[in-house]
Amino acid sequence: MLVLTRKSKESIMIGSDIEVTILSIEGDQVKLGISAPKEIDIHRKEIYLTIQNENQLALTQLSKQQLNQILSHLNDAGERNEER
């Protein structure tokens, strides 16, 4: 991890188009201003982790739905073969 020391109103650059500015420091809280292209997602870490967990859960559920569809098709095909 890179560690930098900055004062209020100072900034750091990430690449050539993301700027993080220290807006204020009060007690143990730091207020950041972030300028970045719109296509860059910016979240608090706890929100980012929640999104990742929900996406993983949705992917798991989608896989179960697909598996159920495949089983349903196989059962239908098996029943048709038994009728012959």
Coordinates of N, CA and C in Angstrom, one line a residue:
M1 N 0.8 -1.2 0.0 CA 0.0 0.0 0.0 C 0.9 1.2 0.0
L2 N 0.6 2.1 -0.9 CA 1.3 3.4 -0.9 C 0.7 4.3 0.1
V3 N 1.5 4.9 0.9 CA 1.0 5.9 2.0 C 1.6 7.2 1.6
L4 N 0.6 8.2 1.5 CA 1.0 9.6 1.3 C 0.5 10.5 2.4
T5 N 1.2 11.5 2.6 CA 0.7 12.5 3.6 C 0.3 13.8 2.8
R6 N -0.9 14.2 3.1 CA -1.5 15.4 2.5 C -2.1 16.3 3.5
K7 N -2.1 17.6 3.2 CA -2.8 18.5 4.1 C -4.1 18.9 3.4
S8 N -5.0 19.6 4.2 CA -6.3 20.0 3.7 C -6.1 20.8 2.4
K9 N -6.9 20.6 1.4 CA -6.9 21.3 0.1 C -5.8 20.8 -0.8
E10 N -5.0 19.8 -0.4 CA -4.1 19.2 -1.3 C -4.7 18.0 -1.9
S11 N -4.1 17.6 -3.0 CA -4.6 16.5 -3.8 C -3.6 15.5 -4.2
I12 N -4.1 14.4 -4.6 CA -3.2 13.4 -5.3 C -3.9 13.1 -6.6
M13 N -3.1 12.6 -7.6 CA -3.6 12.2 -8.9 C -3.4 10.7 -9.0
I14 N -4.5 10.0 -9.5 CA -4.4 8.6 -9.9 C -4.5 8.5 -11.4
G15 N -3.5 8.1 -12.0 CA -3.4 8.2 -13.5 C -3.5 9.7 -13.9
S16 N -4.0 9.9 -15.1 CA -4.0 11.3 -15.5 C -5.4 12.0 -15.4
D17 N -6.4 11.2 -15.0 CA -7.7 11.8 -15.0 C -8.5 11.5 -13.7
I18 N -7.9 11.1 -12.6 CA -8.6 10.9 -11.3 C -7.8 11.7 -10.3
E19 N -8.6 12.7 -9.7 CA -8.0 13.6 -8.7 C -8.7 13.4 -7.4
V20 N -8.0 13.1 -6.3 CA -8.6 13.0 -5.0 C -8.0 14.2 -4.2
T21 N -9.0 15.0 -3.6 CA -8.6 16.2 -2.9 C -9.1 16.1 -1.4
I22 N -8.2 16.4 -0.5 CA -8.6 16.5 0.9 C -9.4 17.8 1.1
L23 N -10.7 17.7 1.3 CA -11.5 18.9 1.5 C -11.4 19.4 2.9
S24 N -11.5 18.5 3.9 CA -11.4 18.9 5.3 C -11.0 17.8 6.1
I25 N -10.5 18.1 7.3 CA -10.2 17.1 8.3 C -10.8 17.6 9.6
E26 N -11.7 16.7 10.2 CA -12.3 17.1 11.5 C -12.3 15.8 12.4
G27 N -11.5 15.9 13.4 CA -11.4 14.8 14.4 C -10.8 13.6 13.6
D28 N -11.5 12.5 13.6 CA -11.0 11.3 13.0 C -11.6 11.1 11.6
Q29 N -12.3 12.1 11.1 CA -12.9 12.0 9.7 C -12.2 12.9 8.7
V30 N -12.1 12.4 7.6 CA -11.5 13.1 6.4 C -12.5 13.2 5.3
K31 N -12.8 14.4 4.9 CA -13.7 14.6 3.8 C -12.9 14.7 2.5
L32 N -13.2 13.8 1.5 CA -12.5 13.7 0.2 C -13.4 14.2 -0.9
G33 N -12.8 14.9 -1.8 CA -13.4 15.2 -3.1 C -12.8 14.4 -4.2
I34 N -13.6 13.8 -5.0 CA -13.0 12.9 -6.1 C -13.5 13.4 -7.4
S35 N -12.6 13.7 -8.3 CA -12.9 14.0 -9.7 C -12.4 12.9 -10.6
A36 N -13.4 12.3 -11.3 CA -13.0 11.1 -12.1 C -14.0 11.1 -13.3
P37 N -13.6 10.4 -14.3 CA -14.5 10.2 -15.5 C -15.8 9.5 -15.0
K38 N -16.9 9.7 -15.7 CA -18.2 9.2 -15.3 C -18.2 7.6 -15.3
E39 N -17.4 7.1 -16.2 CA -17.4 5.6 -16.4 C -16.7 4.9 -15.2
I40 N -16.0 5.7 -14.3 CA -15.4 5.1 -13.2 C -16.3 5.0 -12.0
D41 N -16.6 3.8 -11.5 CA -17.5 3.6 -10.3 C -16.7 4.0 -9.1
I42 N -17.3 4.8 -8.2 CA -16.7 5.2 -7.0 C -17.7 4.9 -5.9
H43 N -17.3 4.1 -4.9 CA -18.1 3.7 -3.8 C -17.3 3.7 -2.5
R44 N -18.0 3.9 -1.4 CA -17.4 3.6 -0.1 C -17.1 2.1 -0.1
K45 N -16.1 1.6 0.6 CA -15.7 0.2 0.5 C -16.8 -0.7 1.0
E46 N -17.5 -0.3 2.1 CA -18.6 -1.2 2.6 C -19.7 -1.3 1.5
I47 N -20.0 -0.3 0.8 CA -21.0 -0.3 -0.3 C -20.5 -1.2 -1.4
Y48 N -19.3 -1.0 -1.8 CA -18.7 -1.8 -2.8 C -18.8 -3.3 -2.5
L49 N -18.4 -3.7 -1.3 CA -18.5 -5.1 -0.9 C -19.9 -5.6 -0.9
T50 N -20.9 -4.8 -0.5 CA -22.3 -5.2 -0.5 C -22.7 -5.5 -2.0
I51 N -22.3 -4.6 -2.9 CA -22.6 -4.8 -4.3 C -22.0 -6.1 -4.8
Q52 N -20.8 -6.3 -4.5 CA -20.1 -7.5 -4.9 C -20.8 -8.8 -4.4
N53 N -21.2 -8.8 -3.1 CA -21.9 -9.9 -2.5 C -23.2 -10.1 -3.2
E54 N -24.0 -9.0 -3.5 CA -25.3 -9.2 -4.1 C -25.1 -9.7 -5.6
N55 N -24.1 -9.2 -6.3 CA -23.9 -9.7 -7.6 C -23.5 -11.2 -7.6
Q56 N -22.7 -11.6 -6.6 CA -22.4 -13.0 -6.5 C -23.6 -13.9 -6.2
L57 N -24.5 -13.4 -5.3 CA -25.7 -14.1 -5.0 C -26.6 -14.2 -6.2
A58 N -26.7 -13.1 -7.0 CA -27.5 -13.1 -8.2 C -27.0 -14.1 -9.2
L59 N -25.7 -14.2 -9.3 CA -25.0 -15.1 -10.3 C -25.3 -16.6 -9.8
T60 N -25.3 -16.8 -8.5 CA -25.6 -18.2 -8.0 C -27.0 -18.5 -8.3
Q61 N -27.9 -17.6 -8.1 CA -29.4 -17.9 -8.3 C -29.6 -18.1 -9.8
L62 N -28.9 -17.3 -10.6 CA -29.1 -17.5 -12.1 C -28.6 -18.9 -12.5
S63 N -27.6 -19.4 -11.9 CA -27.1 -20.7 -12.2 C -28.1 -21.8 -11.8
K64 N -28.7 -21.6 -10.7 CA -29.7 -22.5 -10.2 C -30.9 -22.5 -11.2
Q65 N -31.3 -21.4 -11.7 CA -32.4 -21.3 -12.6 C -32.1 -22.0 -13.9
Q66 N -30.8 -21.8 -14.4 CA -30.4 -22.5 -15.6 C -30.4 -24.0 -15.4
L67 N -29.9 -24.4 -14.2 CA -29.9 -25.8 -13.9 C -31.3 -26.4 -13.9
N68 N -32.2 -25.7 -13.3 CA -33.6 -26.2 -13.2 C -34.2 -26.3 -14.7
Q69 N -33.9 -25.3 -15.5 CA -34.4 -25.4 -16.9 C -33.8 -26.6 -17.6
I70 N -32.5 -26.9 -17.4 CA -31.9 -28.0 -18.1 C -32.5 -29.3 -17.6
L71 N -32.7 -29.4 -16.2 CA -33.4 -30.6 -15.7 C -34.8 -30.8 -16.2
S72 N -35.5 -29.7 -16.3 CA -36.9 -29.8 -16.8 C -36.9 -30.3 -18.3
H73 N -36.0 -29.8 -19.1 CA -35.9 -30.2 -20.5 C -35.5 -31.7 -20.5
L74 N -34.6 -32.2 -19.7 CA -34.2 -33.6 -19.6 C -35.3 -34.4 -19.2
N75 N -36.1 -34.0 -18.2 CA -37.3 -34.8 -17.8 C -38.3 -34.9 -18.9
D76 N -38.5 -33.8 -19.6 CA -39.5 -33.8 -20.7 C -39.0 -34.8 -21.8
A77 N -37.8 -34.7 -22.1 CA -37.2 -35.6 -23.1 C -37.3 -37.1 -22.7
G78 N -37.0 -37.3 -21.4 CA -37.1 -38.7 -20.9 C -38.6 -39.2 -20.9
E79 N -39.5 -38.4 -20.6 CA -40.9 -38.8 -20.6 C -41.4 -39.1 -22.0
R80 N -40.9 -38.3 -23.0 CA -41.2 -38.5 -24.4 C -40.7 -39.8 -24.9
N81 N -39.5 -40.2 -24.4 CA -38.8 -41.4 -24.8 C -39.6 -42.6 -24.2
E82 N -40.1 -42.5 -23.0 CA -40.9 -43.6 -22.4 C -42.2 -43.8 -23.1
E83 N -42.8 -42.7 -23.6 CA -44.1 -42.9 -24.3 C -43.9 -43.6 -25.6
R84 N -42.7 -43.7 -26.2 CA -42.5 -44.3 -27.5 C -42.5 -45.8 -27.4

